[in-house]
Coordinates of C-alpha atoms in Angstrom, one line a residue:
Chain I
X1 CA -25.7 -18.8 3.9
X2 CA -23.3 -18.5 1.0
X3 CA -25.0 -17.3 -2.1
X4 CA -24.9 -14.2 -3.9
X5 CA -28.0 -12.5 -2.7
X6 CA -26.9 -13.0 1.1
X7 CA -23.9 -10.7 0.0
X8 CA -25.8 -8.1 -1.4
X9 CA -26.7 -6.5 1.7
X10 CA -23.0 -5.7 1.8
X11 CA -22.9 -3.6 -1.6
X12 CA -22.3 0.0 -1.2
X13 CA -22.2 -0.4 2.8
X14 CA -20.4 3.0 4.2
X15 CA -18.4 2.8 7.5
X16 CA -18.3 5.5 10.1
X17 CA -14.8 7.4 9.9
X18 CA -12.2 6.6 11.7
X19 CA -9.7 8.8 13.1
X20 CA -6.1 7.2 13.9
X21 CA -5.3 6.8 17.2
X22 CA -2.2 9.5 17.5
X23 CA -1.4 12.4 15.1
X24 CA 2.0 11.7 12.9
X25 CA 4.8 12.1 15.3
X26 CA 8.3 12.5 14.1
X27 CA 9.5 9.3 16.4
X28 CA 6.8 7.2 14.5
X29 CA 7.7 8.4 11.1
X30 CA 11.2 7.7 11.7
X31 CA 11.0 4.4 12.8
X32 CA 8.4 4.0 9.8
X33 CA 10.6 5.2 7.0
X34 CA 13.5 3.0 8.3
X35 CA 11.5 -0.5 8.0
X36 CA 10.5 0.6 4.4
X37 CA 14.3 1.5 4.0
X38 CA 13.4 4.9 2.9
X39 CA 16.2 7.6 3.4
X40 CA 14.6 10.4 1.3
X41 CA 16.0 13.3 3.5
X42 CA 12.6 15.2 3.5
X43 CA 11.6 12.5 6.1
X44 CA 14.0 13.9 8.6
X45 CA 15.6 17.1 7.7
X46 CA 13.5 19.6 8.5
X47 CA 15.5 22.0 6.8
X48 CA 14.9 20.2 3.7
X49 CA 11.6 19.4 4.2
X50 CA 10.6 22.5 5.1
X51 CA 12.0 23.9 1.8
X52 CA 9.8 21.4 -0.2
X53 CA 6.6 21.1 -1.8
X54 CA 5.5 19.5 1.7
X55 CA 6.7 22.3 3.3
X56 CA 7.4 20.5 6.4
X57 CA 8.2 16.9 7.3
X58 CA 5.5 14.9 6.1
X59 CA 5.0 10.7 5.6
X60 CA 5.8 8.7 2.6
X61 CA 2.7 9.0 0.2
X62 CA 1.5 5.5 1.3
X63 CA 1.7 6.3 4.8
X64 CA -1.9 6.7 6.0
X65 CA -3.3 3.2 5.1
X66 CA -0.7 2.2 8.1
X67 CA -2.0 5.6 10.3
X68 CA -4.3 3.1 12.5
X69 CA -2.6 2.0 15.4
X70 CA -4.7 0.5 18.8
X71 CA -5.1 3.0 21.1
X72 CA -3.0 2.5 24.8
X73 CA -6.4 1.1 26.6
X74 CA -7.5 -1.4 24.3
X75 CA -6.7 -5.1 25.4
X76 CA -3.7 -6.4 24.4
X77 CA -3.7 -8.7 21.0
X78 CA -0.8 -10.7 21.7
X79 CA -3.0 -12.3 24.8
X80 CA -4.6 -14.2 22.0
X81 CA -1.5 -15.9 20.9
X82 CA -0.8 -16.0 24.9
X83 CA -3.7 -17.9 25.3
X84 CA -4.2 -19.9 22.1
X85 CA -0.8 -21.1 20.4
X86 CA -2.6 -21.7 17.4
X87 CA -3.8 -18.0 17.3
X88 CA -2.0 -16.5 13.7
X89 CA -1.9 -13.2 15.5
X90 CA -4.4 -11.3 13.2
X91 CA -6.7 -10.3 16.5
X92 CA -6.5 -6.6 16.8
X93 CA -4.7 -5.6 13.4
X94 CA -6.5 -2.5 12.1
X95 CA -6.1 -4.5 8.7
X96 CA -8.2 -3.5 5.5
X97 CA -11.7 -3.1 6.9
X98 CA -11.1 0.1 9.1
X99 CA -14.2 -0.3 11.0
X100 CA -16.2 -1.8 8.3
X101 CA -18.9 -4.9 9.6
X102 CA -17.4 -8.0 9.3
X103 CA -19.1 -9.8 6.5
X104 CA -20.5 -12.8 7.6
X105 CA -19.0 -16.1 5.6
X106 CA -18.1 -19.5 5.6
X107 CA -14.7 -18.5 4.5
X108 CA -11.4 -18.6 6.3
X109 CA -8.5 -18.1 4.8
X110 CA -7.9 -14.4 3.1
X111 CA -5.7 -13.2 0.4
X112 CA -5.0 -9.8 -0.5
X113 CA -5.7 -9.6 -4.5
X114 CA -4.4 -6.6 -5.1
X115 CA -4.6 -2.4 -4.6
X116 CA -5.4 0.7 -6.7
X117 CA -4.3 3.5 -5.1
X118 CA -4.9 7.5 -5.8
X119 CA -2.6 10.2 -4.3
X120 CA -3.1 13.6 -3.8
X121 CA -1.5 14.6 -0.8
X122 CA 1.1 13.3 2.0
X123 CA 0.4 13.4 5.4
X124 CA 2.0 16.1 7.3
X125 CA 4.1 15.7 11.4
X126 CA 1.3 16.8 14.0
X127 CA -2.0 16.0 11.2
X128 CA -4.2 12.9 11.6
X129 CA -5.3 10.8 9.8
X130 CA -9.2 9.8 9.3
X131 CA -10.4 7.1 6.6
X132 CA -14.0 6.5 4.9
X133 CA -14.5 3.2 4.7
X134 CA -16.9 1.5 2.1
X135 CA -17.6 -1.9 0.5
X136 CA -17.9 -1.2 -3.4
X137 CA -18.5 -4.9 -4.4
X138 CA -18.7 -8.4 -2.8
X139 CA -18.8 -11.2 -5.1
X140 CA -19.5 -15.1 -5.2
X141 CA -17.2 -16.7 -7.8
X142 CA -16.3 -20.3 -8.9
X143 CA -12.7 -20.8 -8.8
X144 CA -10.0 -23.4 -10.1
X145 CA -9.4 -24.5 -6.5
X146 CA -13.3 -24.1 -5.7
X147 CA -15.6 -21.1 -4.1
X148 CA -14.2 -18.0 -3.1
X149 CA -15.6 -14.0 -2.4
X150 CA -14.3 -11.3 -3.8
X151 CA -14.7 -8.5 -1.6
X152 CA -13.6 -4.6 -2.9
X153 CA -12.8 -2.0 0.0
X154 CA -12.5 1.6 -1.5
X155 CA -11.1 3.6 1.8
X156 CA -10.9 7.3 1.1
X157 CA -7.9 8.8 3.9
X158 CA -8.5 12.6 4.7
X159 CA -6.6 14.9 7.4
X160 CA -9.1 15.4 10.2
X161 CA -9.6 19.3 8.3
X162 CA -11.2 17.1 5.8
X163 CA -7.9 17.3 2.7
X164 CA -8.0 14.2 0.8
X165 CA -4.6 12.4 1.6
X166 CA -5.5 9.0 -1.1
X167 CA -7.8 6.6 -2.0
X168 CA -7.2 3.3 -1.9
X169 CA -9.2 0.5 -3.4
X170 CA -8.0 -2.9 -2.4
X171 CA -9.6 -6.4 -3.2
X172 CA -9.1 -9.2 -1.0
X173 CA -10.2 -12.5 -1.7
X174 CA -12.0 -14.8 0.9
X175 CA -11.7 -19.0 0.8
Chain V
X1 CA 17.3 16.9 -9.5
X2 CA 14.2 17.8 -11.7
X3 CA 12.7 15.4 -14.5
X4 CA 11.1 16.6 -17.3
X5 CA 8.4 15.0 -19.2
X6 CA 10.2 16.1 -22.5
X7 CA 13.3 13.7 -21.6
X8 CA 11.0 10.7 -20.8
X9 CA 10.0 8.5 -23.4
X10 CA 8.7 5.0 -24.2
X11 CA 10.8 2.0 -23.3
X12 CA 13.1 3.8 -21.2
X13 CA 13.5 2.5 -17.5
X14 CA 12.2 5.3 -15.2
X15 CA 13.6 4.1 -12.2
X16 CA 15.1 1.0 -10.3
X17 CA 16.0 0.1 -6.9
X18 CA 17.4 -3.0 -5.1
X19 CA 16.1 -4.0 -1.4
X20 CA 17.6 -7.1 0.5
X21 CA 18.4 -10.0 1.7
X22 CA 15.3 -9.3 3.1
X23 CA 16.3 -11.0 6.8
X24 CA 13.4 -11.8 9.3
X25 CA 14.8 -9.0 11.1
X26 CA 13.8 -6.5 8.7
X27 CA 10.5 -8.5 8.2
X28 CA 9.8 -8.4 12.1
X29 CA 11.3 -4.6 12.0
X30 CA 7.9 -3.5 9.5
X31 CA 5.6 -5.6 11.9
X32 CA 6.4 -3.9 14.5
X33 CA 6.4 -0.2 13.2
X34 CA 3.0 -1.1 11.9
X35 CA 1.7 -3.8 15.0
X36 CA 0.8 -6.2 12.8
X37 CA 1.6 -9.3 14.9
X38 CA 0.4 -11.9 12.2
X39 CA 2.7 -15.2 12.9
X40 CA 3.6 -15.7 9.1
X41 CA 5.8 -12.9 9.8
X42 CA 8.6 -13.5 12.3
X43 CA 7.5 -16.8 13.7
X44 CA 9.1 -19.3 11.0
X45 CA 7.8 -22.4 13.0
X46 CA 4.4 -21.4 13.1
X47 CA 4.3 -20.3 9.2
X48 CA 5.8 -24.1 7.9
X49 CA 4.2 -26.2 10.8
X50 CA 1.0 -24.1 10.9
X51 CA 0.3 -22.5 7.6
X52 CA 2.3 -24.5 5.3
X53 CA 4.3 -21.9 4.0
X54 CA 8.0 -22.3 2.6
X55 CA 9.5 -19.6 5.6
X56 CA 8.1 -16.4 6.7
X57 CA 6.6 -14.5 4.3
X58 CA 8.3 -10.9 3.3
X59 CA 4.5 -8.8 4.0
X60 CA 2.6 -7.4 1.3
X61 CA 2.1 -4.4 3.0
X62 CA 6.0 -3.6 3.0
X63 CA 6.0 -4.5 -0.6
X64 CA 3.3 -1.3 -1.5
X65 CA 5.8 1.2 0.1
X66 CA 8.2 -0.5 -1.9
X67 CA 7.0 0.0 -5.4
X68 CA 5.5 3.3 -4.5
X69 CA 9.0 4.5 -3.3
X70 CA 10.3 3.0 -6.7
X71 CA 7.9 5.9 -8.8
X72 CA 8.6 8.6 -5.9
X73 CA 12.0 8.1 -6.6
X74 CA 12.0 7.6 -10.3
X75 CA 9.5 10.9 -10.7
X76 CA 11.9 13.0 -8.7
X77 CA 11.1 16.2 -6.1
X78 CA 9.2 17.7 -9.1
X79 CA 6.9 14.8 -10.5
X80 CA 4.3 13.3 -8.5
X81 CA 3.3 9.9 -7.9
X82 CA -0.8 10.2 -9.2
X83 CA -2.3 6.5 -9.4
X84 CA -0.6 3.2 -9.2
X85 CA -1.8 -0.5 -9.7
X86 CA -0.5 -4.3 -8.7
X87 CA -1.5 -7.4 -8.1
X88 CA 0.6 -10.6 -5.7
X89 CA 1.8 -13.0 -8.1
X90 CA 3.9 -15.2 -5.6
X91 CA 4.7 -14.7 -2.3
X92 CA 8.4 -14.2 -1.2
X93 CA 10.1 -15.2 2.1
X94 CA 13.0 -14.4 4.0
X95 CA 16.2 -14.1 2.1
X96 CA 15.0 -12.7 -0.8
X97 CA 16.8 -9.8 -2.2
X98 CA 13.8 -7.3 -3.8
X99 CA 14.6 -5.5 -7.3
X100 CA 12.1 -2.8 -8.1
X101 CA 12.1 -1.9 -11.9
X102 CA 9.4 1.0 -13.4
X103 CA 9.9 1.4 -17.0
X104 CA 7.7 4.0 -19.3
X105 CA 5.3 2.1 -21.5
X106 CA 3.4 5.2 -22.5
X107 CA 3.3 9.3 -22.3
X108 CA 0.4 11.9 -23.1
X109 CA 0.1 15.7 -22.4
X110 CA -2.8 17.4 -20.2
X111 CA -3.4 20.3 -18.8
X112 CA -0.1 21.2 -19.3
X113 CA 1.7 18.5 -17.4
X114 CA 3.4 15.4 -18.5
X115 CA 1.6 12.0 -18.1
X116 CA 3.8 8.8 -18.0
X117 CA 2.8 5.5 -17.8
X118 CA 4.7 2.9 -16.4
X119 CA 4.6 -0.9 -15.7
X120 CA 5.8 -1.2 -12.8
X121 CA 7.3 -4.9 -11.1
X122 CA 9.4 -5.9 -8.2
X123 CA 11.0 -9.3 -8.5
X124 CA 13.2 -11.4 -6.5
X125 CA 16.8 -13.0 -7.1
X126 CA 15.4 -16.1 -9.0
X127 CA 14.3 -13.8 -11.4
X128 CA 10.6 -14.4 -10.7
X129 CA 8.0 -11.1 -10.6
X130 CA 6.1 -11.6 -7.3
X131 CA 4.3 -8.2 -7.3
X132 CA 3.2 -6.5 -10.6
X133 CA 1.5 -3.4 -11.7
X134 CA 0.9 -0.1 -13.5
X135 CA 1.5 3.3 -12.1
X136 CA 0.6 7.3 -13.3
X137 CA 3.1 9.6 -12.7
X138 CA 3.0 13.3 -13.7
X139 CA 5.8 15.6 -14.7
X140 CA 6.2 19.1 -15.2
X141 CA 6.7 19.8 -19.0
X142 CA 10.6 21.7 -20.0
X143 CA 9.3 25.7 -19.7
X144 CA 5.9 24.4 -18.4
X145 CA 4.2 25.0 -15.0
X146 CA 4.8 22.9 -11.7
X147 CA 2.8 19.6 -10.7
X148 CA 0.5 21.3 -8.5
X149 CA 0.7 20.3 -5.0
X150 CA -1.3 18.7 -3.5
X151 CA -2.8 17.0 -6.6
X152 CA -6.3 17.5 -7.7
X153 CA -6.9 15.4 -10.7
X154 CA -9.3 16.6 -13.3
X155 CA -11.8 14.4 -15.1
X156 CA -10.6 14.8 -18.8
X157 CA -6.8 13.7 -17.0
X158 CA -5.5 11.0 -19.3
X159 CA -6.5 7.1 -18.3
X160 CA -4.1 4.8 -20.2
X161 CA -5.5 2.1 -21.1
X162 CA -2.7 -0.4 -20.3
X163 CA -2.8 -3.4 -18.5
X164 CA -0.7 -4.9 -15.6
X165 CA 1.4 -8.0 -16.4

């Protein structure tokens, strides 16, 4: 199967929400805005923070599309590599889908083509965060290098009261 | 320190930041305060021998927080960071020192608010653009009313029609 009209069943597909694992916890955000090198003071002085628009510590805008974490009784990915030294270490990554069916093709190797992203709203310390996963288009094209999918995830992330944090549309392309 | 849309114009670098050398322990820092565990990351033998690549590969996912960071910043506490855009052009690897550069390609009123456009790139020490897009940012006008928060866009809200490198 690898033609158009085997993709189609794909088109529009909604996944169920899913909630993050944890709420936003200040350890987590601190350990989160120092890999990003971040040192915006509203992600850690709560006097500051409390005094802004956020009015409270609250995650970089792009936070929640990195919210999903495995929760403590799920197996443990890196047994895969254990296992398998081949493995590339993808198995248990919360990646792009968030919960979405995997779409079955021949194709192997991915590449992220690129994001549009919406923001309304950062995520606050102690909120959660929940996204709406759907497939908006899943395309067959002929390439320079050959086949590949293109495959258009629009996630919409919420608080678990239902606030629209962003939306993110992200295209990834399949070989 | 606020920024008004009045002193913003076309051509004029919004904001600009500098990131790097990017070392594989910063690299392997971001994969683990996100779990991602994917080899091309921190395991340099597995990413030449195994997937071919030049070194380990600085993740695209850092690079987002990155450019959006780059607009935050560049907006100030008073602007707010509405849509932004990009595409990978090229991959870059450990070593690399990022530089982040938004400048204002457009501006248009709404609503009473400011709307900037900006292309927006991050590029590496060879000069090449591995990460390109457009970003939206809003700013309150001089004597105008604040950027609500949180941000409920409007359907007549201005859509540039600009596009990314």
């Amino acid at each position: 199967m690898d033609s158009q009209e085997d993709y189609g069943k794909y088109q529009g597909l909604q996944g169920d929400p899913q909630i993050a694992a944890m709420p936003l916890e200040r350890d987590a955000l601190r350990r989160f805005v120092q890999a990003i090198m971040d040192h915006d003071p509203l992600y850690f002085d709560e006097t500051a923070a409390d005094a802004s628009k956020f009015g409270g510590l609250a995650a970089p805008p792009l936070y929640p599309v990195h919210a999903f974490r495995l929760p403590a009784d799920t197996p443990d990915p890196l047994d895969v590599i254990s296992k398998d030294p081949n493995a590339d270490g993808t198995a248990g990554i919360m990646g792009v889908a968030f919960g979405l069916p995997p779409i079955e093709m021949p194709y192997r190797r991915l590449l992220n083509g690129g994001n549009e992203i919406e923001f309304y709203r950062s995520l606050r310390v102690g909120e959660r965060t929940v996204a709406h996963p759907k497939y908006v288009d899943v395309t067959l094209k002929e390439g320079k290098s050959g086949r590949m999918l293109l495959v258009t995830i629009e996630t919409r992330f919420s608080t678990e009261a239902g606030e629209p944090l962003l939306l993110n549309r992200q295209t990834l392309i399949w070989r | 320190m606020t920024i008004y849309y009045d002193n913003v114009e076309p051509g004029q670098q919004l904001a600009s930041l500098s990131k790097g050398p990017i070392t594989p322990a910063h690299i392997m820092r971001w994969s683990a305060a996100v779990e991602n565990w994917h080899r091309i990351h921190y395991d340099q033998t597995f990413a030449k021998e195994h997937d071919k690549l030049p070194d380990i590969l600085i993740n695209g996912s850092w690079k987002q927080h990155v450019l959006v960071q780059l607009m935050k910043d560049g907006l100030g506490p008073a602007g707010w960071l509405w849509k932004i855009q990009f595409r990978y052009k090229r991959m870059d690897v450990a070593w690399d020192t990022l530089i982040g550069r938004a400048e204002v390609i457009e501006k248009r009123e709404a609503d009473g608010l400011g709307f900037v456009a900006c292309r927006v790139a991050l590029m590496n020490q060879r000069d090449e653009v591995s990460t390109a897009g457009i970003a939206i940012g809003v700013l309150p006008l001089r004597g105008g009313r604040k950027v609500p928060y949180p941000f409920v866009p409007k359907a007549d809200y201005p859509a540039f029609a600009v596009a990314a490198d």
